[in-house]
CSV table of C-alpha atoms in Angstrom, one decimal:
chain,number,residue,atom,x,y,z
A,1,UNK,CA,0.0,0.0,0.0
A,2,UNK,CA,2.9,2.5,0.8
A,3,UNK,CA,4.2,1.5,-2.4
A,4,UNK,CA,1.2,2.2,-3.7
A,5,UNK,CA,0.9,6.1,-2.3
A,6,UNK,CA,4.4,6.7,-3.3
A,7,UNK,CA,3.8,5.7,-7.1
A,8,UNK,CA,0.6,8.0,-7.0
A,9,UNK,CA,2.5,10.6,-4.9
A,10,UNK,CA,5.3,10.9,-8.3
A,11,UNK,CA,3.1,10.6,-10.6
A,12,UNK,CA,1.1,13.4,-9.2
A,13,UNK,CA,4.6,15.5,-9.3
A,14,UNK,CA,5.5,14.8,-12.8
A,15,UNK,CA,2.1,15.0,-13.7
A,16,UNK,CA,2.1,18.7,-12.3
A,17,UNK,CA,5.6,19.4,-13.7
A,18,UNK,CA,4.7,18.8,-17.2
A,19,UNK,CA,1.3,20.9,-16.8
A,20,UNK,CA,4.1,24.3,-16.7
A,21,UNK,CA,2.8,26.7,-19.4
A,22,UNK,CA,4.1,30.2,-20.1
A,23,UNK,CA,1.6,32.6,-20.9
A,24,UNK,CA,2.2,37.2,-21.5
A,25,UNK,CA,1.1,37.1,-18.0
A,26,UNK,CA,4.6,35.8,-16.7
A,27,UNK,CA,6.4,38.3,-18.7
A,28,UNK,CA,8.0,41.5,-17.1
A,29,UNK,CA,6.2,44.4,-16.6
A,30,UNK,CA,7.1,48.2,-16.4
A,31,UNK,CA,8.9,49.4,-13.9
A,32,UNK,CA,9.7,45.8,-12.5
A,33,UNK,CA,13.9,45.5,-12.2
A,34,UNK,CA,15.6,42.2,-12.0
A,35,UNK,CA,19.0,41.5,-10.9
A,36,UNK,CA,21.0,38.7,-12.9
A,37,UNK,CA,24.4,37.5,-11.5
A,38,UNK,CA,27.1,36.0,-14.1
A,39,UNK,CA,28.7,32.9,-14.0
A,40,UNK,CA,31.9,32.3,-15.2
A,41,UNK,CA,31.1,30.3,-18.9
A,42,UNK,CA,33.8,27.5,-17.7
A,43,UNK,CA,31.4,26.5,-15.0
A,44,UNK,CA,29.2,25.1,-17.1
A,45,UNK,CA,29.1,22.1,-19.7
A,46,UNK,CA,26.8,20.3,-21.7
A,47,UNK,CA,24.1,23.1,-21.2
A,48,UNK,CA,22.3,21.0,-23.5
A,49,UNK,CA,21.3,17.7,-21.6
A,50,UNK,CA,17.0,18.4,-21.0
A,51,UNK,CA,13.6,16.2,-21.1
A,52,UNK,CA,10.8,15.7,-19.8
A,53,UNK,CA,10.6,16.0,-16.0
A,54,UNK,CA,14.2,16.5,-16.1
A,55,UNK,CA,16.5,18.2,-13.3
A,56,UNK,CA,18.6,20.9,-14.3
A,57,UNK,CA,21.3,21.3,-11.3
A,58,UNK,CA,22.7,24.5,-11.4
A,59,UNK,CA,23.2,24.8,-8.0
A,60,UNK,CA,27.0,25.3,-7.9
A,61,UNK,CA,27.5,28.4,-10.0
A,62,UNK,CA,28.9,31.2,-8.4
A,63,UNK,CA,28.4,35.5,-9.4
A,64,UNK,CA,31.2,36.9,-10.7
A,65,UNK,CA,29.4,40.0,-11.3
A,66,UNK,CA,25.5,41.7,-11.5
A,67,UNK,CA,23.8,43.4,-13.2
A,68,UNK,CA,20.3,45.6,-13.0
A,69,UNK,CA,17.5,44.7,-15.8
A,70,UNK,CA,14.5,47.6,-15.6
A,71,UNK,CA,12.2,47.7,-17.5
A,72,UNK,CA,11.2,51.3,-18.7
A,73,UNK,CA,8.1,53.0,-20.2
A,74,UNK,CA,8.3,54.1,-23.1
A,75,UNK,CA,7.2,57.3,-22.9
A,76,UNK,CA,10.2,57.9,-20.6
A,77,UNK,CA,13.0,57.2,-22.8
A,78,UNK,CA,14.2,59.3,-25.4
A,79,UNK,CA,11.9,61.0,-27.7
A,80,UNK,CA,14.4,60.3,-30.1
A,81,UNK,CA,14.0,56.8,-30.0
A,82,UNK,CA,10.1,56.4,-29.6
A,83,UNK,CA,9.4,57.1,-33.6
A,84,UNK,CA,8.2,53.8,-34.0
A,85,UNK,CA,7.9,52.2,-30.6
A,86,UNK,CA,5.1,54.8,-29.0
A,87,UNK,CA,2.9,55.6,-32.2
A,88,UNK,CA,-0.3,53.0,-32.4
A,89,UNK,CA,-1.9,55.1,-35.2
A,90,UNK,CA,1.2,55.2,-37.8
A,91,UNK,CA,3.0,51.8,-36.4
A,92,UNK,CA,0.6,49.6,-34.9
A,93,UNK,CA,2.9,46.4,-34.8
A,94,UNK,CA,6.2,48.2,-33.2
A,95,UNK,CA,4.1,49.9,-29.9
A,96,UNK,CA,6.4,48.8,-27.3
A,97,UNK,CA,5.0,47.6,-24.0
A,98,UNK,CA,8.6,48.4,-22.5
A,99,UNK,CA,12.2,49.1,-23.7
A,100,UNK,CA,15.0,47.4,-21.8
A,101,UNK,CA,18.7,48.9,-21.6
A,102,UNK,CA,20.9,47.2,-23.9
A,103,UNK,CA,23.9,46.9,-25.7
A,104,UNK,CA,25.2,46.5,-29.5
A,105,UNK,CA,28.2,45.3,-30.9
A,106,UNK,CA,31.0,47.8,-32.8
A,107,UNK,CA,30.7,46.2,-36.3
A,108,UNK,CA,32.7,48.7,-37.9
A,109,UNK,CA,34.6,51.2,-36.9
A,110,UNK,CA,32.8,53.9,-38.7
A,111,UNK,CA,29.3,53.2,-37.0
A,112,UNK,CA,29.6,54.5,-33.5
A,113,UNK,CA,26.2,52.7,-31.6
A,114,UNK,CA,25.8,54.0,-28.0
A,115,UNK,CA,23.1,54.1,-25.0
A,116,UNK,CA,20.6,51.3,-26.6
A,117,UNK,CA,17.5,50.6,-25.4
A,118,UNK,CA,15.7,47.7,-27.0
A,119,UNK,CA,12.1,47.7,-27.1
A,120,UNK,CA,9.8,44.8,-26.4
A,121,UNK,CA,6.1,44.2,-26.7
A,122,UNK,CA,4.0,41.6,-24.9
A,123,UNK,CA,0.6,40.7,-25.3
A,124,UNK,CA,-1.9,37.2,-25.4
A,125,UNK,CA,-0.2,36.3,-28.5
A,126,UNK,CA,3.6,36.6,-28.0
A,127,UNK,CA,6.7,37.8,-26.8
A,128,UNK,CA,8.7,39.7,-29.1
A,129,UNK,CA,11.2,42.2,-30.0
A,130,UNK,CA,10.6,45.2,-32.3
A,131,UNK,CA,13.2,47.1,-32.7
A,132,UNK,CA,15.6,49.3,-30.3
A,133,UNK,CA,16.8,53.1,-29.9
A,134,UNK,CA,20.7,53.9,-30.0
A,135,UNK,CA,23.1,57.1,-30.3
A,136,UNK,CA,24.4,56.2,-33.8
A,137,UNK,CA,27.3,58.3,-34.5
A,138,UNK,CA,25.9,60.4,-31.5
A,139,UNK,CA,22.4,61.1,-33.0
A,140,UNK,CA,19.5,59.9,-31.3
A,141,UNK,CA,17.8,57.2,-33.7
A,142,UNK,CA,14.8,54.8,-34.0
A,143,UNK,CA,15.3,51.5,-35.8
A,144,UNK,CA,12.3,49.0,-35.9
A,145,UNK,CA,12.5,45.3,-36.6
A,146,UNK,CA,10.8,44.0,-40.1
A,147,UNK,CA,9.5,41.6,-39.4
A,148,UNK,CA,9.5,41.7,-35.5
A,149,UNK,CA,11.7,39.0,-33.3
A,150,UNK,CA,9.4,37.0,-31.7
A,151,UNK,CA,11.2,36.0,-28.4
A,152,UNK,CA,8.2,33.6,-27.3
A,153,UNK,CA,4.7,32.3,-28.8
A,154,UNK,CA,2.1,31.9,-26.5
A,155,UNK,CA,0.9,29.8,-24.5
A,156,UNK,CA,3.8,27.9,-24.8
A,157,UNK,CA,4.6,24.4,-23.8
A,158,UNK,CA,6.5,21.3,-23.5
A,159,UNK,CA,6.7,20.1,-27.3
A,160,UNK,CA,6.1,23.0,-29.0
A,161,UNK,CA,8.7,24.8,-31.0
A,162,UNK,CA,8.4,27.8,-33.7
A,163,UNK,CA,10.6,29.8,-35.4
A,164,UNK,CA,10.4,33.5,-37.5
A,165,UNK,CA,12.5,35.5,-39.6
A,166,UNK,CA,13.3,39.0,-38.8
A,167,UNK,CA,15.2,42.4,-40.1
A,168,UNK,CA,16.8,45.6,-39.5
A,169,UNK,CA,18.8,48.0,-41.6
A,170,UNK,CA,20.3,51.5,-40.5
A,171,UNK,CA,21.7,54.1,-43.0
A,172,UNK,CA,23.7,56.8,-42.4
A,173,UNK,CA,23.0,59.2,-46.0
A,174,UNK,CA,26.1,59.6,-47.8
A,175,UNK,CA,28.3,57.6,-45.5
A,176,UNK,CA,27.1,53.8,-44.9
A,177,UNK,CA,24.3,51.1,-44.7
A,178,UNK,CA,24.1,48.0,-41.9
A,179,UNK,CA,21.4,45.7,-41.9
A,180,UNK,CA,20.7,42.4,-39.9
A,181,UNK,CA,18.7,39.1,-40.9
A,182,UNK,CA,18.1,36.7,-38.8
A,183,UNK,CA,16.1,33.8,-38.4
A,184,UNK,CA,15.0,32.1,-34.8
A,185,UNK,CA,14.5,28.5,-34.4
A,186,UNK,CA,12.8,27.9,-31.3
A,187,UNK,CA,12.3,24.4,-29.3
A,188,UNK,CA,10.4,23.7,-25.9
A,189,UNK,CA,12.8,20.9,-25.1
A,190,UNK,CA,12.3,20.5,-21.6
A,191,UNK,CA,10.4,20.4,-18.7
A,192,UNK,CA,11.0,19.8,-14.8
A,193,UNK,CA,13.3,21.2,-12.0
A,194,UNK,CA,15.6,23.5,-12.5
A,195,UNK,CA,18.2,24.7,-9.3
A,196,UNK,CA,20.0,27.8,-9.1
A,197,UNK,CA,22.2,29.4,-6.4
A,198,UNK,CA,19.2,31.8,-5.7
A,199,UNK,CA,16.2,29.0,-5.4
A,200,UNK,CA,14.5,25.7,-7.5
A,201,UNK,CA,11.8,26.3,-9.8
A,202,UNK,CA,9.4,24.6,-11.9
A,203,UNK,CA,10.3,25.4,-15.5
A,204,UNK,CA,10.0,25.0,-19.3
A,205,UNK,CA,13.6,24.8,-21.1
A,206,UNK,CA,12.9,26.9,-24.4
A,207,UNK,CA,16.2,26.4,-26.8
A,208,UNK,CA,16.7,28.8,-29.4
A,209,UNK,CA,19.1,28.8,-32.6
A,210,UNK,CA,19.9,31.8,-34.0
A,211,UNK,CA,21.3,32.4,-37.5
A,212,UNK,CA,22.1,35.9,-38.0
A,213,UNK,CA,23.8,37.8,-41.4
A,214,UNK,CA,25.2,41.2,-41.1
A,215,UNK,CA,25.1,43.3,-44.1
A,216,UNK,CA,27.5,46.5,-44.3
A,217,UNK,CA,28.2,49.3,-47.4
A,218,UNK,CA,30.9,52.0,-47.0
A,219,UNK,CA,30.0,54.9,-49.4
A,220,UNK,CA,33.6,56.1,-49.1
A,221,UNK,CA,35.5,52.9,-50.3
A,222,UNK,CA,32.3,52.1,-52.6
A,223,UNK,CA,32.3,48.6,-50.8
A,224,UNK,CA,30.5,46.1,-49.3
A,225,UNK,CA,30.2,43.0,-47.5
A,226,UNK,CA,28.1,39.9,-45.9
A,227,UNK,CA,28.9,38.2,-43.0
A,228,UNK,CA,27.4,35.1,-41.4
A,229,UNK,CA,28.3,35.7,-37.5
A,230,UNK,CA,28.7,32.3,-35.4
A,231,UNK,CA,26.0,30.3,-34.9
A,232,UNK,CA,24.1,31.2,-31.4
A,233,UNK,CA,22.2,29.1,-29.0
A,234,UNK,CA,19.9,30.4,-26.3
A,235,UNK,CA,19.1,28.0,-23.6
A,236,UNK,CA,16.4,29.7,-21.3
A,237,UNK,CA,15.1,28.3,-18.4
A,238,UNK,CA,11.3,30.0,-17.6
A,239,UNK,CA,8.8,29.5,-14.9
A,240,UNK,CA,5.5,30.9,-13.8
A,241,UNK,CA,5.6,34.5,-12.7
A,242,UNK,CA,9.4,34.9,-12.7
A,243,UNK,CA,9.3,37.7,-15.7
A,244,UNK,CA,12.7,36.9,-17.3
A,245,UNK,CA,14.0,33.5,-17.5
A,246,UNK,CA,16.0,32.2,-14.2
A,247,UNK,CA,18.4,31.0,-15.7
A,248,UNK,CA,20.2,31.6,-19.4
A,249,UNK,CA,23.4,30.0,-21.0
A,250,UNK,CA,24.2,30.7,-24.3
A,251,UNK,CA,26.4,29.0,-26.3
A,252,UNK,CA,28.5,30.9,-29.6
A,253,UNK,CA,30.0,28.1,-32.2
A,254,UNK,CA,29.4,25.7,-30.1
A,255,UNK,CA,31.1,26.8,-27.0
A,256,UNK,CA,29.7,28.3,-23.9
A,257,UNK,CA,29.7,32.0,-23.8
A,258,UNK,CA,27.6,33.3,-20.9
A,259,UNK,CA,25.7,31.9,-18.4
A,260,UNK,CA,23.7,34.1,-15.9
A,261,UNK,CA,20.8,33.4,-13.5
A,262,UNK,CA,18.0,35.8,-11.4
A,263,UNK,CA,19.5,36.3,-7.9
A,264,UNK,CA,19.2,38.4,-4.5
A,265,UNK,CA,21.6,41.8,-4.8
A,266,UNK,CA,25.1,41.3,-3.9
A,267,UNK,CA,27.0,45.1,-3.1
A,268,UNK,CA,30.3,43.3,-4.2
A,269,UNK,CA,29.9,43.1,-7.7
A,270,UNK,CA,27.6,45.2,-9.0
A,271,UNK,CA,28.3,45.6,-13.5
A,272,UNK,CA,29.2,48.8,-14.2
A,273,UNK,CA,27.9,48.7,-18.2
A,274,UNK,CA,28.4,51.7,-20.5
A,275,UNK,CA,25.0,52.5,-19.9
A,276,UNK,CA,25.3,52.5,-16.2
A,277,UNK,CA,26.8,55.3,-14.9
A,278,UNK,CA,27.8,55.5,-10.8
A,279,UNK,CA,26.6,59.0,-9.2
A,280,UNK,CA,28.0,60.3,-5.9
A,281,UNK,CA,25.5,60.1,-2.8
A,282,UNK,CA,27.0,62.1,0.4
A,283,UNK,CA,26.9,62.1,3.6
A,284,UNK,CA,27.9,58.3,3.2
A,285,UNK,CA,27.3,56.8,5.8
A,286,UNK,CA,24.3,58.9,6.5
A,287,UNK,CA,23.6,58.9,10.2
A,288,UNK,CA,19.7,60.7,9.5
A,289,UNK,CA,18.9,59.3,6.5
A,290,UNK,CA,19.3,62.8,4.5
A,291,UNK,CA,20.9,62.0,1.1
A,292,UNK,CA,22.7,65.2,-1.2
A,293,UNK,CA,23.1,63.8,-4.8
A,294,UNK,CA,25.6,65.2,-6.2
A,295,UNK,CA,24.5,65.3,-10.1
A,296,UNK,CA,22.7,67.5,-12.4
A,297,UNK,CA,19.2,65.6,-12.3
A,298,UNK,CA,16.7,66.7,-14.7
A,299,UNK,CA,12.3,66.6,-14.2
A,300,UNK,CA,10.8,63.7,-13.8
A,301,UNK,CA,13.9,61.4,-12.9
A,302,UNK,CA,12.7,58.3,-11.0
A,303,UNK,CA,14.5,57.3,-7.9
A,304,UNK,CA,14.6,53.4,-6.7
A,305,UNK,CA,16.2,52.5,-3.2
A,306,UNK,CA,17.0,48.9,-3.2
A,307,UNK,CA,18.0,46.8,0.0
A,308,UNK,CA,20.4,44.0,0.3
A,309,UNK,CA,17.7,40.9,-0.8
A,310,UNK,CA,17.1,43.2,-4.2
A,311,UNK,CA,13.5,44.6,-2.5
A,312,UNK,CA,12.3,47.7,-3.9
A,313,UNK,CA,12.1,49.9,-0.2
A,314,UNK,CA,11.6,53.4,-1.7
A,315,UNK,CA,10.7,55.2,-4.7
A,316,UNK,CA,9.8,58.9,-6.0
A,317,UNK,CA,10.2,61.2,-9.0
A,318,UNK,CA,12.3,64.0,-8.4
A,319,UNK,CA,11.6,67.9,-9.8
A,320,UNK,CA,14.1,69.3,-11.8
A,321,UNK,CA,17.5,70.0,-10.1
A,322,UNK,CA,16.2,68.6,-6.7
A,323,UNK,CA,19.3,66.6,-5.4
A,324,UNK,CA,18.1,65.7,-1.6
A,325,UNK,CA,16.1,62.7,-0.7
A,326,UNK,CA,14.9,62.0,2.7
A,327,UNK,CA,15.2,58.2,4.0
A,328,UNK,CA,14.3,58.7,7.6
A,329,UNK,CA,12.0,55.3,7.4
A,330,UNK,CA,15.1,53.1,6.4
A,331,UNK,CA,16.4,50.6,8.8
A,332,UNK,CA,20.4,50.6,9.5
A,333,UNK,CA,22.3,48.9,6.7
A,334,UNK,CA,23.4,48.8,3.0
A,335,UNK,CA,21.5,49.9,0.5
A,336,UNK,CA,21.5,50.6,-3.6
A,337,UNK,CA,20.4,53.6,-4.8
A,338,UNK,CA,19.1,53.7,-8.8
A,339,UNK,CA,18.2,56.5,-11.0
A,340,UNK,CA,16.4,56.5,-14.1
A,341,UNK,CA,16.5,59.6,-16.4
A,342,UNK,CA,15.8,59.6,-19.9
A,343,UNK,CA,19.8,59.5,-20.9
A,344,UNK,CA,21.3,57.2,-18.5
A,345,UNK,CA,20.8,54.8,-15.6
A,346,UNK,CA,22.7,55.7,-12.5
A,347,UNK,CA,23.7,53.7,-9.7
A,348,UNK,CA,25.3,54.4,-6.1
A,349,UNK,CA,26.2,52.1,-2.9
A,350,UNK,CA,25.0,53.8,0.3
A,351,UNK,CA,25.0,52.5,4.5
A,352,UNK,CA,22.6,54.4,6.8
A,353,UNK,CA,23.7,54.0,10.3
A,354,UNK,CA,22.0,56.0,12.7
């Protein structure tokens, strides 16, 4: 009979493991911030061992570094960048639900790509990418995704996979043209347990290939070229409610490359990117709870004050050139302070001991 209950008891749990389904309702949401620590890529092999009711053991990875995610409305980043991301009327199928600081790669040395934002939308359908906002060559552009990138199809599930083709080209008059295709090849592979330094989770394993051909012309030299970058595979681990996935290796020709997972804040080794910039906060340590920043903040800049397990403990909107905040309510301890204007994000470590 016990052997009975136990057989019924795992069945049950597999039973419930493979009933995981992703819907637009686990995605992230505006203003929600994450905090992904990297793993050193060595520490991980054969990233691609799944199936069903399978347990992923990632319990021994260790941060090397951290990083913030936020995600920002749109109607707070650069106007610059919203041309096709915040206009329903003109651009139906590039309204952004949120853009997401990120990076680009220096393809050549004569396109200059800085402070990029890409821009996401979410909705019953999917997940996907439609384009991003830079500083190309240090003016403030819009460049939208034809066809779109769809991240994830919804609902999604053990079994299914999908995949989409997807564009961008840039041109700079008179000087150059750069343009992207790609094409996503997206599997469900997986479903069970997955562990990570920061907890265990029931998750889908979505793997997706990426096959992506740059395309450049340099007016000056009157040439151009086409290059097939390395293959890339995504391994993404996602679970109910968790926003972004909690844990993502990727691997570049066939090697791995990066490997990062959602964790609690660690002040140690926070990732100063290109797009973060560190702003001083004084007294530090404050013995009141008064804060001077010492920065030229503009209207409308959001402050976040983070504590030491990543929770969100304080927030406001600051008016233009205001530079004191008032933490009175704060317990004693460490604390991260964020700021959000519509250039930069800035970042500052700070200890209230009263």
């Amino acid at each position: 009979m016990k052997a009975l209950c136990t057989a019924i008891v795992s069945f049950c749990v597999l039973y419930s493991l493979g009933q995981v389904s992703i819907t637009d309702s686990d995605m992230p949401s505006v203003n929600e911030t994450y905090i992904y620590s990297q793993a050193n890529p060595t520490s991980v092999s054969n990233p691609e061992l799944t199936g069903a009711s399978y347990y992923w053991d990632y319990s021994m990875l260790t941060s090397t570094q951290q990083r913030f995610d936020t995600m920002l409305a749109v109607n707070t980043t650069p106007i610059g960048y919203q041309l096709f991301f915040n206009n329903g009327f003109l651009y139906p199928d590039h309204v952004a639900s949120f853009g997401v600081p990120g990076n680009f790669p220096n393809v050549i040395p004569q396109l200059n790509i800085t402070d990029v934002i890409d821009y996401y939308a979410n909705d019953a359908g999917s997940f996907r990418r439609v384009g991003f906002g830079a500083n190309i060559n240090g003016i403030p552009t819009s460049v939208r995704y034809t066809p779109t990138d769809s991240n994830y199809v919804f609902p999604l599930q053990y079994g299914d996979d999908y995949s989409n083709i997807y564009h961008f080209d840039l041109t700079i008059p008179s000087t150059l043209y750069y343009g992207q295709d790609g094409i996503r090849v997206d599997t469900v592979d997986g479903e069970g347990t997955v562990e990570t330094p920061y907890g265990v989770y029931s998750a889908l394993r979505v793997k997706s290939t990426l096959y992506r051909t740059d395309s450049t012309y340099i007016n000056a030299i009157g040439f151009g070229t086409t290059t097939q970058r390395p293959i890339e595979i995504e391994y993404k681990w996602l679970a109910n409610g968790e926003g972004l996935p909690v844990l993502k290796v990727i691997t570049t020709a066939g090697a791995v490359s990066s490997v990062e997972y959602l964790d609690s804040l660690n002040t140690t080794n926070i990732l100063e990117t290109s797009y973060d910039e560190s702003i001083n906060v004084y007294p530090n340590p404050s013995n009141t709870g008064v804060l001077h920043l010492d920065y030229n903040l503009s209207a409308n800049d959001k402050v976040f004050v983070y504590d030491l397990k990543g929770q969100l403990v304080y927030k406001t909107v600051l008016g233009a050139n205001s530079n004191i905040i008032a933490l009175n309510d704060l317990d004693n301890g460490q604390y991260i302070l964020r700021i959000l204007n519509k250039k930069k994000i800035l970042f500052s470590k700070f200890t209230i001991v009263k």
